[in-house]
Coordinates of C-alpha atoms and ligand atoms in Angstrom, one line a residue:
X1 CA 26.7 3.5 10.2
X2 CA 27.2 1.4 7.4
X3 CA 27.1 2.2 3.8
X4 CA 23.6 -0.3 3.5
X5 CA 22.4 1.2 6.3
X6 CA 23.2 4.8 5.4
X7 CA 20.9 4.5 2.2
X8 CA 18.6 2.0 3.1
X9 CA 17.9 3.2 7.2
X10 CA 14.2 4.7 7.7
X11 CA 15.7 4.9 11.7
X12 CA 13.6 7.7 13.5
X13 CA 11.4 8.1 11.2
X14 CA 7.6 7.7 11.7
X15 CA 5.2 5.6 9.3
X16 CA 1.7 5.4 9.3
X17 CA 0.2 1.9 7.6
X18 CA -2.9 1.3 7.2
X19 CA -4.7 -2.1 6.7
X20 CA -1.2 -3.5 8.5
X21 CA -2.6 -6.4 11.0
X22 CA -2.5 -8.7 7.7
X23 CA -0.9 -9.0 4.3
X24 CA 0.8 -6.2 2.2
X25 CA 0.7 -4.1 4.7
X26 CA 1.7 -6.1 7.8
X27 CA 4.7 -6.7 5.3
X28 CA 5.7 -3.3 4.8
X29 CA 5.4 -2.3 8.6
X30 CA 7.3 -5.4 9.6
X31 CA 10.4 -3.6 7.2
X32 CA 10.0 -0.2 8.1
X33 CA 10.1 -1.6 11.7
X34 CA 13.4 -3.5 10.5
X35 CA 14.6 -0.6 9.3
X36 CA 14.3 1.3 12.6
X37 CA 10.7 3.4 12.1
X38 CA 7.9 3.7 14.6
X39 CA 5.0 1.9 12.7
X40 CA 1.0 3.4 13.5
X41 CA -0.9 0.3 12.6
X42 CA -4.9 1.3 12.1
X43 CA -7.7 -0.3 10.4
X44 CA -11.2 -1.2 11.2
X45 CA -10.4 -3.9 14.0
X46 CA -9.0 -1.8 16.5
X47 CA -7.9 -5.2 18.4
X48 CA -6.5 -6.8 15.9
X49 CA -4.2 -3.6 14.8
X50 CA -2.7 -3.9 19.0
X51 CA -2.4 -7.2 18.6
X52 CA -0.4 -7.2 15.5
X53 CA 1.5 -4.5 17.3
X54 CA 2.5 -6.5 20.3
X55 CA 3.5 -9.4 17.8
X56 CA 5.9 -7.5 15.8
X57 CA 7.3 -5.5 18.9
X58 CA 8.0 -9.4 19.8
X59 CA 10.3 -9.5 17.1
X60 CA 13.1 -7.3 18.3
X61 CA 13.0 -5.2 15.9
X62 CA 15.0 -1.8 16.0
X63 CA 11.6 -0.1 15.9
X64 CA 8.4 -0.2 17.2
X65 CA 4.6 -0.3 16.7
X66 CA 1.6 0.8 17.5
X67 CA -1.7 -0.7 16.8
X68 CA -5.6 0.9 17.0
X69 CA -8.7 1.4 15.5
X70 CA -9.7 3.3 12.0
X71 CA -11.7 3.0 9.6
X72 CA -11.1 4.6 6.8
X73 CA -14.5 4.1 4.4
X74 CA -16.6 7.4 5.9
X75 CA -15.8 11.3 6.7
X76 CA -16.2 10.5 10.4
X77 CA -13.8 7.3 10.3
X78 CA -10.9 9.3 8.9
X79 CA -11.6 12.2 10.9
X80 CA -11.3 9.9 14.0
X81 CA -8.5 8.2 12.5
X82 CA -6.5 11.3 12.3
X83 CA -6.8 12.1 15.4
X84 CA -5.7 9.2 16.6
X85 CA -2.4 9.5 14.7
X86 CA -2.4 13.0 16.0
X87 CA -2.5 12.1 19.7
X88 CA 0.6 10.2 18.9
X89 CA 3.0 12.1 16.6
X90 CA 2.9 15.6 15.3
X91 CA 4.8 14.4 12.0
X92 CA 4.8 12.5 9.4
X93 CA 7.6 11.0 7.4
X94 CA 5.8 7.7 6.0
X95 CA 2.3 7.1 4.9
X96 CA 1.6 4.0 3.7
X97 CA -2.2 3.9 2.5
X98 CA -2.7 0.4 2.2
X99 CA -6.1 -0.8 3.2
X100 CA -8.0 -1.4 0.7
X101 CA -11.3 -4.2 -0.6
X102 CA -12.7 -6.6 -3.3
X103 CA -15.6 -7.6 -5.0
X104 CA -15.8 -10.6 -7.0
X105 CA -19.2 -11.1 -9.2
X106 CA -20.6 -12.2 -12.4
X107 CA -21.0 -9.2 -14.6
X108 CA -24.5 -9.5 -15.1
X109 CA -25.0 -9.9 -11.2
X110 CA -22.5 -7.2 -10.2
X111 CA -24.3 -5.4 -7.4
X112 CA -24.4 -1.9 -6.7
X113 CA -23.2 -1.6 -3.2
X114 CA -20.0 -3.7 -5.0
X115 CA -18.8 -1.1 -6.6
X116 CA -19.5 1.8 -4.1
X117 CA -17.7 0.3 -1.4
X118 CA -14.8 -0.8 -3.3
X119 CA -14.2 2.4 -4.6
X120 CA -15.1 4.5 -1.6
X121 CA -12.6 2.7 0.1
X122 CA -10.2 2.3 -2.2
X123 CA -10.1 5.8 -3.8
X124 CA -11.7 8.1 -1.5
X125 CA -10.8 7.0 1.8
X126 CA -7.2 6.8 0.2
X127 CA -7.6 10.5 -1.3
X128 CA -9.5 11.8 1.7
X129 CA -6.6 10.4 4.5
X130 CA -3.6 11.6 2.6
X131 CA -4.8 15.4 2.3
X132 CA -5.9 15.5 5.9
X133 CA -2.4 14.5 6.9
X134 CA -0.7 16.5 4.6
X135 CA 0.1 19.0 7.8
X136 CA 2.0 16.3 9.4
X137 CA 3.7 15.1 5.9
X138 CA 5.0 18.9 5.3
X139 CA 6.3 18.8 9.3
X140 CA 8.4 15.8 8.6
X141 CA 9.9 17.1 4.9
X142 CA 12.9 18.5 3.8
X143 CA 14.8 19.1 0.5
X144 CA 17.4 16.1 1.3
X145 CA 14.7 13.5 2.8
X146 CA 11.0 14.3 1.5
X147 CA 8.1 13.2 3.5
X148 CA 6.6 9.1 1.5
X149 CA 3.7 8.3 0.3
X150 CA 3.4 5.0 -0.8
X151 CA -0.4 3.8 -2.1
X152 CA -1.7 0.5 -3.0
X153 CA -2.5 -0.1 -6.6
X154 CA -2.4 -3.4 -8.3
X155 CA -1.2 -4.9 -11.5
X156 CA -5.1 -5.7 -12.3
X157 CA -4.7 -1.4 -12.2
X158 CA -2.3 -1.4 -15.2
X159 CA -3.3 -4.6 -17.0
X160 CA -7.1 -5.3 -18.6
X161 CA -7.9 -8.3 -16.1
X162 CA -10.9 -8.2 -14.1
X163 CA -11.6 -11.9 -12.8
X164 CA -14.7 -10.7 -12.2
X165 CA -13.5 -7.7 -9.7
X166 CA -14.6 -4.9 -12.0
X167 CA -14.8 -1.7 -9.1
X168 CA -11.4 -3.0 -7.7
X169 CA -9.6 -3.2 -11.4
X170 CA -11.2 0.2 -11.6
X171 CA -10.3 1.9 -8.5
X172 CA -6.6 0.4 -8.6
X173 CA -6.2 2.4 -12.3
X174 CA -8.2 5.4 -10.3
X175 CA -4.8 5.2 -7.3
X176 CA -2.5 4.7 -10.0
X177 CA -3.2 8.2 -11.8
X178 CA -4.1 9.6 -8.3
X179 CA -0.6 8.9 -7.0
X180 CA 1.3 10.3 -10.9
X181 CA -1.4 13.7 -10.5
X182 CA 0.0 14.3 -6.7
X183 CA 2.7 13.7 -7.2
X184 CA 3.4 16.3 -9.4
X185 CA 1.3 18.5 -7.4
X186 CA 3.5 17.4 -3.9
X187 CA 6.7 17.6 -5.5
X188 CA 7.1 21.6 -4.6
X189 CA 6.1 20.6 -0.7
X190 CA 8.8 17.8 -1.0
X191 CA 6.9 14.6 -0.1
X192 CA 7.8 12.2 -2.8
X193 CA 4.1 10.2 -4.2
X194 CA 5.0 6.5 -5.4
X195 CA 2.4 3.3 -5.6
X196 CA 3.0 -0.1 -5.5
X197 CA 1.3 -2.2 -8.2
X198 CA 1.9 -6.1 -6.8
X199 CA 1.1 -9.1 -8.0
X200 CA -0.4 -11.8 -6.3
X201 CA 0.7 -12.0 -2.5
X202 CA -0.7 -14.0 0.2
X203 CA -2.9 -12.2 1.9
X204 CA -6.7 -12.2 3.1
X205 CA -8.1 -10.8 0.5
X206 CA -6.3 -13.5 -1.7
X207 CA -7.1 -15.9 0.7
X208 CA -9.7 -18.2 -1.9
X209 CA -6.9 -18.5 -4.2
X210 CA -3.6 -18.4 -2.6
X211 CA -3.8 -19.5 0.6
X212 CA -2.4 -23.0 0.9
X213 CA 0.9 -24.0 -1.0
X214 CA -1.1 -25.6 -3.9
X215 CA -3.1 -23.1 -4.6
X216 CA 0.2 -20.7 -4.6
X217 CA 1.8 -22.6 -7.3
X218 CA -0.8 -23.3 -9.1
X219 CA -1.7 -18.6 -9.0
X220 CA 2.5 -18.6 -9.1
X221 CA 2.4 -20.5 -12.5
X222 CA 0.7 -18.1 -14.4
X223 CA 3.5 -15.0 -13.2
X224 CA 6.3 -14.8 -15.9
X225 CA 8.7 -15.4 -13.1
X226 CA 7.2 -18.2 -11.6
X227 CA 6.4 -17.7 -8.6
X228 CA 3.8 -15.7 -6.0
X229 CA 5.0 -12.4 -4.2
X230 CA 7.1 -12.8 -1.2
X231 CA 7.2 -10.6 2.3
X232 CA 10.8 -9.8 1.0
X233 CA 9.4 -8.4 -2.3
X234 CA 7.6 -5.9 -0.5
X235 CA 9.9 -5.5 2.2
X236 CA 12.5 -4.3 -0.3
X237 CA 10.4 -2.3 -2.3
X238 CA 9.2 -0.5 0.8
X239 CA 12.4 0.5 2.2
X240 CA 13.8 1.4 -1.1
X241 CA 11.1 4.1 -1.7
X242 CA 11.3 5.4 2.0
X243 CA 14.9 5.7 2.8
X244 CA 17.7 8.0 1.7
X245 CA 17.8 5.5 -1.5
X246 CA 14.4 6.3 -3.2
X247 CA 14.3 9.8 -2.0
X248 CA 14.6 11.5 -6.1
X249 CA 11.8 9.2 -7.1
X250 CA 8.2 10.6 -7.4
X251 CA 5.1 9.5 -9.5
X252 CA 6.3 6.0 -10.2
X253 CA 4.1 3.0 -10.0
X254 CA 6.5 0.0 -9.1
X255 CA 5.1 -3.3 -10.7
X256 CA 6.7 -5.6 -8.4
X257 CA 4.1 -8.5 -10.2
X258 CA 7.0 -10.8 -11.6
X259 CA 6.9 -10.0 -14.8
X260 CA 2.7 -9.8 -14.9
X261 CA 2.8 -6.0 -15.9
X262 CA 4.6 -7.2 -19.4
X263 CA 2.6 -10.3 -19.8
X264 CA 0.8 -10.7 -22.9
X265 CA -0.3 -13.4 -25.5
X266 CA 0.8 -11.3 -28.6
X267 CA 3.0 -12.9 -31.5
X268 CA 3.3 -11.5 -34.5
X269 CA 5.7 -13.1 -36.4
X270 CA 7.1 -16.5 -34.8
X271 CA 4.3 -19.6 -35.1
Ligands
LIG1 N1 -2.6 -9.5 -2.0 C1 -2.5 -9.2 -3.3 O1 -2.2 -10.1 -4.1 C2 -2.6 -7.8 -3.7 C3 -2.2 -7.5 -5.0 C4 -2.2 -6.1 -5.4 C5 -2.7 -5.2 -4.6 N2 -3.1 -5.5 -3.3 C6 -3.5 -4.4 -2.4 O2 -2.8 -4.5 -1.2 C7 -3.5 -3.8 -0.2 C8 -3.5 -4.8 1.0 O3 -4.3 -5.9 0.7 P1 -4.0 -7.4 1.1 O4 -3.9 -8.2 -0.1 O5 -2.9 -7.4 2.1 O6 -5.4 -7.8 1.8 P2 -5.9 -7.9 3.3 O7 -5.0 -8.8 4.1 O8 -7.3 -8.1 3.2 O9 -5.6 -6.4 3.8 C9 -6.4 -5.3 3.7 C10 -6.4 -4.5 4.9 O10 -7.2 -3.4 4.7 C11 -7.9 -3.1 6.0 N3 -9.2 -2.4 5.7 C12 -10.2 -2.8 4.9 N4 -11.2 -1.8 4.9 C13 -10.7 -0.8 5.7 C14 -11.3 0.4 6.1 N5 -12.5 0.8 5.7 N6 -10.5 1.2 6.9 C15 -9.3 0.8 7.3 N7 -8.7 -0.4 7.0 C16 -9.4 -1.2 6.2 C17 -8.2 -4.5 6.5 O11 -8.3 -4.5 8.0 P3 -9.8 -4.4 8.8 O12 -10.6 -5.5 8.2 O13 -9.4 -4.5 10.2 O14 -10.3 -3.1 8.4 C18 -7.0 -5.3 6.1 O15 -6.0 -5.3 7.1 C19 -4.9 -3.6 -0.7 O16 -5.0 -2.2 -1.1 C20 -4.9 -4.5 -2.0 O17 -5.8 -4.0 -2.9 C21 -3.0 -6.8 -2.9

């Protein structure tokens, strides 16, 4: 084995990614496949989860995935959706909670049910997933390669902007301290709690803004560095933080946002 692939190989490992048929976390399961893991894909479209499945197995990856149904917005989704996972593996190294919603509004017609299901989604379903696999986390950790969690936060989690997406701003700050409080709380069962806080990637929930290559330079123009997220942004991030190489970090929220996270329009002194 090489030395890259000593500390960067997640090679027999097992991930769980939810919200993986598109986006972020089709990304992240497309390198933890690269990197050698078995990837569970689950989110509400059951279909769409084997299809995305079949498509990267396509790719000749060294790993493999494996695509169904969850949902996990209610008791009984998650409940369902962990049994599923159980009927496939009885451990745990990776689990990537990823799915996650918006709401866009005016303020003053911000509607209830906006904020309820982003955060129900977002927070709860994210909260209420990751202790009913703890179990299969604990099987798969040890004191030289902790069991990964790895949630999805945001940079609109960590900076005041709301565009209009007030619940989602909110329930990204909610994952962010989420992820630092059990982290210190998981540290003594050795499963390592880190969040991602992107930037803007192309994606479906970005769809209205990023989705054709216009519109990505024109979002990419506002980001200190230029540019809109790439797969290979989260592609390294996400094997960083679940191979040998990330395995002494815990609590940290990784702003991989080109430079949004230190953005400002403050000037004190220069004209
Ligand atoms: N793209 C960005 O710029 C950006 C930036 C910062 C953070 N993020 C975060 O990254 C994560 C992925 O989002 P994305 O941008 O890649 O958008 P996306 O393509 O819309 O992905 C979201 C995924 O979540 C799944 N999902 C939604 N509700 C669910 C539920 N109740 N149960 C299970 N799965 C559910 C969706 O699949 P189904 O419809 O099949 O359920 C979908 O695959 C989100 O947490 C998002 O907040 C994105």
């Amino acid at each position: 084995m090489s030395y890259l692939e000593d500390l960067f190989s997640v090679s027999g490992k097992t991930a769980l990614v939810t919200g993986a048929a598109t986006g972020i976390g089709r990304m992240a399961a497309t390198a933890l496949m690269q990197g050698g893991a078995t990837v569970l894909i689950a989110s509400r479209k059951g279909h769409d989860c084997a299809q995305a499945a079949e498509e990267l197995n396509a790719l000749g990856t060294k790993g493999r995935a494996d695509g169904f149904g969850g949902d996990v917005s209610t008791e009984e989704g998650i409940a369902a959706l962990v049994a599923e996972v159980r009927k496939r593996t009885d451990k745990l190294d990776i689990l990537f909670n990823n799915a996650g919603v918006s709401w866009g509004a005016e303020l003053s017609e911000f509607p209830y049910s906006g904020w309820a299901k982003v955060l129900n989604v977002n927070v709860t379903g994210l909260f209420h997933l990751t202790r009913e696999l703890l179990p299969e986390l604990e099987r798969a950790a040890s004191d030289d390669d902790p069991a990964r969690i790895v949630n999805l936060g945001s940079v609109m989690g960590t900076q005041p902007m709301a565009d209009g997406a007030y619940s989602y701003t909110a329930s990204k700050a909610a994952v962010h301290h989420l992820t630092r409080t059990l982290a210190i709380e998981f540290a003594g069962r050795r499963i390592t709690v880190n969040a991602f806080a992107p930037g803007p990637f192309q994606s479906r929930m970005t769809a209205f803004a990023t989705a054709s290559d216009e519109q990505a330079a024109h979002v990419g123009s506002r980001v200190p560095l230029g540019r809109i997220g790439a797969p290979s942004d989260i592609a390294g991030a996400t094997l960083y933080l679940c191979s040998k190489a990330g395995s002494y970090v815990t609590g940290a929220i990784v702003p991989i946002d080109g430079g949004q996270s230190v953005q400002h329009g403050m000037s004190l002194f220069k004209e």
